Short mmCIF file of C-alpha atoms in Angstrom, two decimals:
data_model
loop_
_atom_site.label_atom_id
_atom_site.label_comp_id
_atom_site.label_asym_id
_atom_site.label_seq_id
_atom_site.Cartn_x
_atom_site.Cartn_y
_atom_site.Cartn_z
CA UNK J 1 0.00 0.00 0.00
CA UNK J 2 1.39 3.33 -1.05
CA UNK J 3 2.63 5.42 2.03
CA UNK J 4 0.56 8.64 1.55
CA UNK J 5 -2.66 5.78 1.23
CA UNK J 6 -1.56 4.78 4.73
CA UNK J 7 -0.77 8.51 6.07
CA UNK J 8 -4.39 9.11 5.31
CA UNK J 9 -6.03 5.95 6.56
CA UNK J 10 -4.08 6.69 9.49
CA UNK J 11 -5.74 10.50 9.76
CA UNK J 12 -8.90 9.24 9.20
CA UNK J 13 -8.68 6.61 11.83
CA UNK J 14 -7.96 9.31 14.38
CA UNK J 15 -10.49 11.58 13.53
CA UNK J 16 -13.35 9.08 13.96
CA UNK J 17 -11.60 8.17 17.03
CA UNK J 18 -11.90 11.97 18.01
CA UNK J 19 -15.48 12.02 17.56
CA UNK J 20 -16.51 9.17 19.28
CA UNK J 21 -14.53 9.67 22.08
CA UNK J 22 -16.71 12.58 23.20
CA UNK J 23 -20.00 11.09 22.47
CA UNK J 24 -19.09 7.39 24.32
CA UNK J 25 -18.28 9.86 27.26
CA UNK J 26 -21.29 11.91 27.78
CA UNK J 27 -23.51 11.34 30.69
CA UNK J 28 -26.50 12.51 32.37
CA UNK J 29 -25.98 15.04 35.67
CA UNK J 30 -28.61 15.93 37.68
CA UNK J 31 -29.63 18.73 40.33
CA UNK J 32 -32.78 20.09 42.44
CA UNK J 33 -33.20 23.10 43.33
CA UNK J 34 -36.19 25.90 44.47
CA UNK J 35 -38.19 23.52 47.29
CA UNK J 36 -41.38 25.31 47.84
CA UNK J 37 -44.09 24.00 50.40
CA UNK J 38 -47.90 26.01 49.92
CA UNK J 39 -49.10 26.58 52.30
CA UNK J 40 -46.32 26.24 55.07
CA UNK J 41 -49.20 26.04 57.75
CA UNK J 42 -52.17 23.91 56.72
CA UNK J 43 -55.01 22.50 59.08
CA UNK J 44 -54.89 18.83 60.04
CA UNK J 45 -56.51 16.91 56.86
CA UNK J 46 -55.59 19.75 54.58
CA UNK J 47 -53.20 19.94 51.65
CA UNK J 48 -49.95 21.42 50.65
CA UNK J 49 -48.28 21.41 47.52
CA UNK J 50 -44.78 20.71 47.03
CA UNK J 51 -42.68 22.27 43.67
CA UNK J 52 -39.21 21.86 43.15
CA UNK J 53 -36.56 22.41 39.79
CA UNK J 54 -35.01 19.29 38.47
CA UNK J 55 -32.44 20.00 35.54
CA UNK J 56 -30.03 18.21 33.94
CA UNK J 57 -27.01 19.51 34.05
CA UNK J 58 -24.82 17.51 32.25
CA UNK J 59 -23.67 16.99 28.47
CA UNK J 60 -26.16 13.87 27.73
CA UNK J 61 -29.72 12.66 27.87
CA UNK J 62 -30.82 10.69 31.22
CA UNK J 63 -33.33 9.27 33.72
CA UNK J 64 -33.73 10.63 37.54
CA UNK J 65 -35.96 9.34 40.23
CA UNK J 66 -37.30 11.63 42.20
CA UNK J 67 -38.22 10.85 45.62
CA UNK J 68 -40.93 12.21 47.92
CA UNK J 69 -40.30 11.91 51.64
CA UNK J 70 -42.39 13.01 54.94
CA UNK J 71 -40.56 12.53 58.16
CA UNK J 72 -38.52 10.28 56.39
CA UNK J 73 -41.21 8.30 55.05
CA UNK J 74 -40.91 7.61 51.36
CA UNK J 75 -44.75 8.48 49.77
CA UNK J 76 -44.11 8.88 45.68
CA UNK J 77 -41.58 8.43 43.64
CA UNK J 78 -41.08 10.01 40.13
CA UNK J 79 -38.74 8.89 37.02
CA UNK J 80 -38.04 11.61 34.82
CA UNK J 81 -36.12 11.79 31.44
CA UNK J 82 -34.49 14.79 30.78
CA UNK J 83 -32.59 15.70 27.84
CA UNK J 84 -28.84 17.64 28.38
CA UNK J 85 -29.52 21.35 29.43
CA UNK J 86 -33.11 20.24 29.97
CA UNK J 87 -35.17 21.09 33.18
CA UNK J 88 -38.69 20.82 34.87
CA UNK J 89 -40.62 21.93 37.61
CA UNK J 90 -42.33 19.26 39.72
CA UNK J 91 -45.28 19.69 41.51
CA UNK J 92 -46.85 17.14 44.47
CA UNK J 93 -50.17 17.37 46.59
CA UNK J 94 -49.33 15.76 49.79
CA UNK J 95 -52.50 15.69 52.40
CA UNK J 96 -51.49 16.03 55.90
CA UNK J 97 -52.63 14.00 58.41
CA UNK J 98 -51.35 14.89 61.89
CA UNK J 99 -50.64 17.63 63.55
CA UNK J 100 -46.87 19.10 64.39
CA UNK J 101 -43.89 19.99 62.59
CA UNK J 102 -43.08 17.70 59.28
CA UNK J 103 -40.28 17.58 57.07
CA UNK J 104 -40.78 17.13 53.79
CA UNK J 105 -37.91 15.93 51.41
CA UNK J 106 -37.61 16.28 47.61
CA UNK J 107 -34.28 15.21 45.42
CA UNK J 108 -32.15 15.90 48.46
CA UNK J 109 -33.44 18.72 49.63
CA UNK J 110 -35.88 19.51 52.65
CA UNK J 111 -38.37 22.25 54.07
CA UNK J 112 -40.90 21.99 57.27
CA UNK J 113 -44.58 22.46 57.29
CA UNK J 114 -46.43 23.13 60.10
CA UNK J 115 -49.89 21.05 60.67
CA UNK J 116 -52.20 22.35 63.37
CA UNK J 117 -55.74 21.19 64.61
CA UNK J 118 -58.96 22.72 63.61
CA UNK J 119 -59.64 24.21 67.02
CA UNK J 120 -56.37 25.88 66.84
CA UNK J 121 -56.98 27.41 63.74
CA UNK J 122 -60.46 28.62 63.66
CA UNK J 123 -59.19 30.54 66.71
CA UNK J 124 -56.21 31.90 64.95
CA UNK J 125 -58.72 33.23 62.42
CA UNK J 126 -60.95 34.47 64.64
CA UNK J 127 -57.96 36.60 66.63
CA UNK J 128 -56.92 37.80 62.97
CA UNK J 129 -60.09 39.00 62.20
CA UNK J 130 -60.97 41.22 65.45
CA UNK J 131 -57.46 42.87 65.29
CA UNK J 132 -57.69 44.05 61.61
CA UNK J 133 -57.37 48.09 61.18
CA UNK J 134 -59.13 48.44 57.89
CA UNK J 135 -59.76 46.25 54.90
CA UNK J 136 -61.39 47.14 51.38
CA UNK J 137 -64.60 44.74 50.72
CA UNK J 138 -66.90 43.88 47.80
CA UNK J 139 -70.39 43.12 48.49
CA UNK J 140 -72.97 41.56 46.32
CA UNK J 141 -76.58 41.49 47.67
CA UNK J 142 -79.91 39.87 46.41
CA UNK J 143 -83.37 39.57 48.05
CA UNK J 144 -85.58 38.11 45.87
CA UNK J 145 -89.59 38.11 47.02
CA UNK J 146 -92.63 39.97 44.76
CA UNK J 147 -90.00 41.86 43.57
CA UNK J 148 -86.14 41.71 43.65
CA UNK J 149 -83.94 43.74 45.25
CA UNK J 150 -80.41 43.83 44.38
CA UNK J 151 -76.90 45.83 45.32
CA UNK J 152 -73.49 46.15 44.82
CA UNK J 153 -71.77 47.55 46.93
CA UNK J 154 -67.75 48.57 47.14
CA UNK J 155 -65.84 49.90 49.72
CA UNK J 156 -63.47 50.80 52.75
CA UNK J 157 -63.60 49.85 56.13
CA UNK J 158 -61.91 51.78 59.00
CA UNK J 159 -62.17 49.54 62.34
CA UNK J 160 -64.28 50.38 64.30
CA UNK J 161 -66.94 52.23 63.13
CA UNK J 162 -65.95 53.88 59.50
CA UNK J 163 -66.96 53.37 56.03
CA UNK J 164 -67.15 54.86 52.73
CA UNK J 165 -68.74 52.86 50.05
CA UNK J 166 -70.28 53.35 46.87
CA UNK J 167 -73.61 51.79 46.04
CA UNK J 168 -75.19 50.37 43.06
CA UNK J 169 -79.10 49.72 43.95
CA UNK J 170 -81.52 47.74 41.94
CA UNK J 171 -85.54 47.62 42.55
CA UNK J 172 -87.08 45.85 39.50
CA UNK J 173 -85.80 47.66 36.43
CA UNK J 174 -84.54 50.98 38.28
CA UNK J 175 -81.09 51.16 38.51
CA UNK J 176 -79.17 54.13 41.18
CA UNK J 177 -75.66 55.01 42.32
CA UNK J 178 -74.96 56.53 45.25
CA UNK J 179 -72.31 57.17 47.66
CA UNK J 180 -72.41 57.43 51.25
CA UNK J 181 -69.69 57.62 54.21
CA UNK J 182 -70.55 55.87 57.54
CA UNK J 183 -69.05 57.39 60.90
CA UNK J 184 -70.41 55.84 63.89
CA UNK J 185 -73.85 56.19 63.93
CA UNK J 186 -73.85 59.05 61.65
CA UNK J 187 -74.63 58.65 57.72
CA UNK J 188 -73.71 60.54 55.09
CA UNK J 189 -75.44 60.31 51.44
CA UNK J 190 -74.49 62.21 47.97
CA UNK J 191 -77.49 62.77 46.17
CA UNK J 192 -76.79 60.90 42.79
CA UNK J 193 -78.16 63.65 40.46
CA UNK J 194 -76.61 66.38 41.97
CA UNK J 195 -73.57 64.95 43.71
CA UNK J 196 -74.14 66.98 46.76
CA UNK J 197 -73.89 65.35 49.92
CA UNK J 198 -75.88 65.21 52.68
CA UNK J 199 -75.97 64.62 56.42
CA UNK J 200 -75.10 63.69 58.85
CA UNK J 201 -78.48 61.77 59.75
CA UNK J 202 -78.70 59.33 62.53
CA UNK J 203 -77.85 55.65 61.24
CA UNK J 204 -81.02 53.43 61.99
CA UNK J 205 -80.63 50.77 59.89
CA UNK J 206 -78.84 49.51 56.71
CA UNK J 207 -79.82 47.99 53.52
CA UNK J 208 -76.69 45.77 53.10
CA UNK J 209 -74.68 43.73 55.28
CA UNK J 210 -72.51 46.18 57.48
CA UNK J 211 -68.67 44.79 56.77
CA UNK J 212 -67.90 46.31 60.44
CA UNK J 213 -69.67 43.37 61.96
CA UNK J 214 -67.88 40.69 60.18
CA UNK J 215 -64.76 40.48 62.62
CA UNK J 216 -66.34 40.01 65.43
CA UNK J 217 -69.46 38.11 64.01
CA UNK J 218 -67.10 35.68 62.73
CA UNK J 219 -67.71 34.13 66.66
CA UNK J 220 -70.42 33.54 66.17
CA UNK J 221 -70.33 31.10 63.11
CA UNK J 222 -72.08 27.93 64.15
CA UNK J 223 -70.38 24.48 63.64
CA UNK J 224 -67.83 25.17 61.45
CA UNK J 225 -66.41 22.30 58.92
CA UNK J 226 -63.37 22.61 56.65
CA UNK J 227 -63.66 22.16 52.87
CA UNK J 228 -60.66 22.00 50.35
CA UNK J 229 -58.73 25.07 49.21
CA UNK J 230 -58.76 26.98 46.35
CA UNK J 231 -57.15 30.61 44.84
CA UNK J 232 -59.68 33.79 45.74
CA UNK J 233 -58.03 36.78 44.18
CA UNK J 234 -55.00 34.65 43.36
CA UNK J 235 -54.59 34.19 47.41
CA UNK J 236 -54.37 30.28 48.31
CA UNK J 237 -57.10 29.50 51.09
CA UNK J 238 -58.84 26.58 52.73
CA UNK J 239 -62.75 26.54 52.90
CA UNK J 240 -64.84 26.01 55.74
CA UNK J 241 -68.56 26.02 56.02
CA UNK J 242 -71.30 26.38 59.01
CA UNK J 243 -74.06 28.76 60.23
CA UNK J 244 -74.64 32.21 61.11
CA UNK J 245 -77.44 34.67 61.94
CA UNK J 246 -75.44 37.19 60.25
CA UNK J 247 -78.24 38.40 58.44
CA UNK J 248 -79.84 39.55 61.19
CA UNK J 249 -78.24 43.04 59.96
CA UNK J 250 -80.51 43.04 56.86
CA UNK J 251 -83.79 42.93 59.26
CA UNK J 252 -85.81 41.40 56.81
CA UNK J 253 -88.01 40.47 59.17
CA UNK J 254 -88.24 39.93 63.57
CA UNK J 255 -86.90 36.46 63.24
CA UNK J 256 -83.72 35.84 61.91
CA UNK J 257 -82.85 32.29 60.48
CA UNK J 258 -80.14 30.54 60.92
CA UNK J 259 -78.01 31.01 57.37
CA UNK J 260 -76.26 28.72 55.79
CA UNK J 261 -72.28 30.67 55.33
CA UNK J 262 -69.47 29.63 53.12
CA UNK J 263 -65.76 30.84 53.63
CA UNK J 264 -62.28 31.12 52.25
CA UNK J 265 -59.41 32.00 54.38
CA UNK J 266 -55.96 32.77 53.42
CA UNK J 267 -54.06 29.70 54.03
CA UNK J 268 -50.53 31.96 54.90
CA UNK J 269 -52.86 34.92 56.61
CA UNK J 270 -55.55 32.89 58.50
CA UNK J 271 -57.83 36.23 57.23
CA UNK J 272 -61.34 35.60 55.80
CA UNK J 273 -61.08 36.68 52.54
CA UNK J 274 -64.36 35.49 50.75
CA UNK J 275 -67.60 34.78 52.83
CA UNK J 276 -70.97 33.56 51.18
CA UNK J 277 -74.48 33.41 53.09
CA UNK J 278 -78.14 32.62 52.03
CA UNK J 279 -80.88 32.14 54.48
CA UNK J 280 -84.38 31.88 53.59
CA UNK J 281 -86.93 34.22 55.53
CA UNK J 282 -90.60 33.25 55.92
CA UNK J 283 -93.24 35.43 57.03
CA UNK J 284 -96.33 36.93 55.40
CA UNK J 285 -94.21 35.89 51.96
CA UNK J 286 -90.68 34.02 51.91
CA UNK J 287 -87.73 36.26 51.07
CA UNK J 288 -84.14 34.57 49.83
CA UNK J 289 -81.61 36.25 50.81
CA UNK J 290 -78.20 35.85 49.26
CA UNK J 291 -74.86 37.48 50.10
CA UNK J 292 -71.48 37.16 48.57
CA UNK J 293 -68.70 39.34 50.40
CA UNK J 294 -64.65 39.63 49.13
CA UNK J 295 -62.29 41.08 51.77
CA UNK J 296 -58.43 42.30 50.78
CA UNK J 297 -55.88 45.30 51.20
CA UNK J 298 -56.03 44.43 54.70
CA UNK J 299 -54.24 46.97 56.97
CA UNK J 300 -53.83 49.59 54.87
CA UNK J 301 -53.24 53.17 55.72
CA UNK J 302 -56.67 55.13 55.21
CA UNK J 303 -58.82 57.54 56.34
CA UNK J 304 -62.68 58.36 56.18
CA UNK J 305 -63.49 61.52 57.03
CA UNK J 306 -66.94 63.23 56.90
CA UNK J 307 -67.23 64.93 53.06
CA UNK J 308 -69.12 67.96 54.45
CA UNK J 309 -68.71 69.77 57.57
CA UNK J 310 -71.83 69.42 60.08
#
């Protein structure tokens, strides 16, 4: 065989050994990172959710099994295939059965959860509640007999006894706005055609359920139950449901049923943020009552001050 034949056999040879030299050494590395337990608190029975980053960090394509561990206990395991430079984000649901500390584990890495009793936390909540400054609330409201009556109201709440608000009314077809400022037991209303405001008058009763009450009302929620959780206003909360005579701030009527309420409270806060009620009144002519109520911007800095002088 001619020498320059073998000089370039020879080149060749190394150059495919080049290449494959690389490709017979690449391997699969992987690491987890970002551990994230919602919520960190939960009530006994609840759930959290557990997210963590897996990537592969090395030059080639590979498997990883991903373990889930509580207290050391292995519950789920995970095999993931991952391609070089690839990387996911895992999610569990773990429900959480006893109450105390936990430690949950994820690809090596490890973050606590706290579990407490129902008791313990309807308490919390109620605490929460009766120490809030102020709070900005939504309010829908329907009674629905011969005719229905329906309002929307928004507004600000200044513990204890302030509120501005603006209110949407409904009677049949007729639709008004109005305004009106709350300050103890004085009123203030802005005429909606002229915007001039009136007052102050002495507060006898009002046609929507006063948000001032619900703090300390929320006592007096009969047998409550916990539900799942959910997202209201993109805030993670657990549900509970029970009974209330909440309504008795409507007075529809001398005797006030027992309602049936629905709530969501912020599972990081422990504050009410959505609370539904409907109770059905029966007198001359039954009356449904229904009542849906958001709560956020708790504890902000306001203030409600009369808008004329007296």
């Amino acid at each position: 065989m001619p020498r320059a034949t073998i000089r370039l056999a020879v080149v060749a040879l190394m150059a495919a050994i080049f290449v494959m030299v690389p490709s017979a050494c690449k391997s699969a590395k992987f690491e987890t990172s970002n551990l994230v337990i919602t919520p960190a608190r939960v009530v006994v029975g609840g759930e959290v959710i557990a997210e963590v980053d897996v990537a592969n960090v090395g030059n080639g394509q590979g498997r990883y099994r991903i373990s889930v561990k509580v207290d050391d206990q292995e519950l789920y395991f995970k095999t993931l295939t991952l391609a070089a430079g690839a990387s996911e984000k895992q999610s569990f649901t773990l429900t959480m059965h006893k109450t105390g500390t936990h430690l949950i584990e994820i690809g090596g890495l490890q973050a606590s959860v706290e579990v407490i009793s129902f008791d313990s936390a309807w308490e919390d909540t109620r605490q929460r509640m009766l120490a809030l400054k102020s709070f900005h609330f939504e309010e829908q409201l329907t009674l629905q007999a011969a005719n229905v009556l329906g309002a929307a109201i928004t507004g600000d709440v200044l513990m204890p006894d302030r509120i501005r608000a603006t209110m949407d009314l409904q009677v049949g077809f007729l639709l008004e706005t109005m305004e009106v400022v709350i300050l103890g037991d004085e009123v203030y209303t802005q005429d909606p055609h002229t915007e001039e405001w009136t007052g102050p008058s002495e507060l006898t009763e009002l046609f929507f359920l006063n948000p001032m009450n619900m703090p300390r009302e929320v006592h007096h929620i009969e047998d409550p139950r916990w539900m799942g959780t959910k997202e209201v206003g993109g805030v993670l909360c657990e549900g509970f449901r029970g009974k209330t005579r909440l309504l008795s701030d409507l007075q529809v009527g001398e005797e006030t049923p027992l309602a049936e309420v629905w709530g969501w409270i912020g599972c990081e806060d422990r504050l009410i943020r959505k609370i539904t009620m409907e109770a059905i009144f029966t007198e001359e002519q039954p009356i449904t009552v229904y009542v849906d109520i958001e709560f956020s911007n708790f504890n902000q800095e306001i203030t409600i001050e009369a808008p004329i002088s007296p």
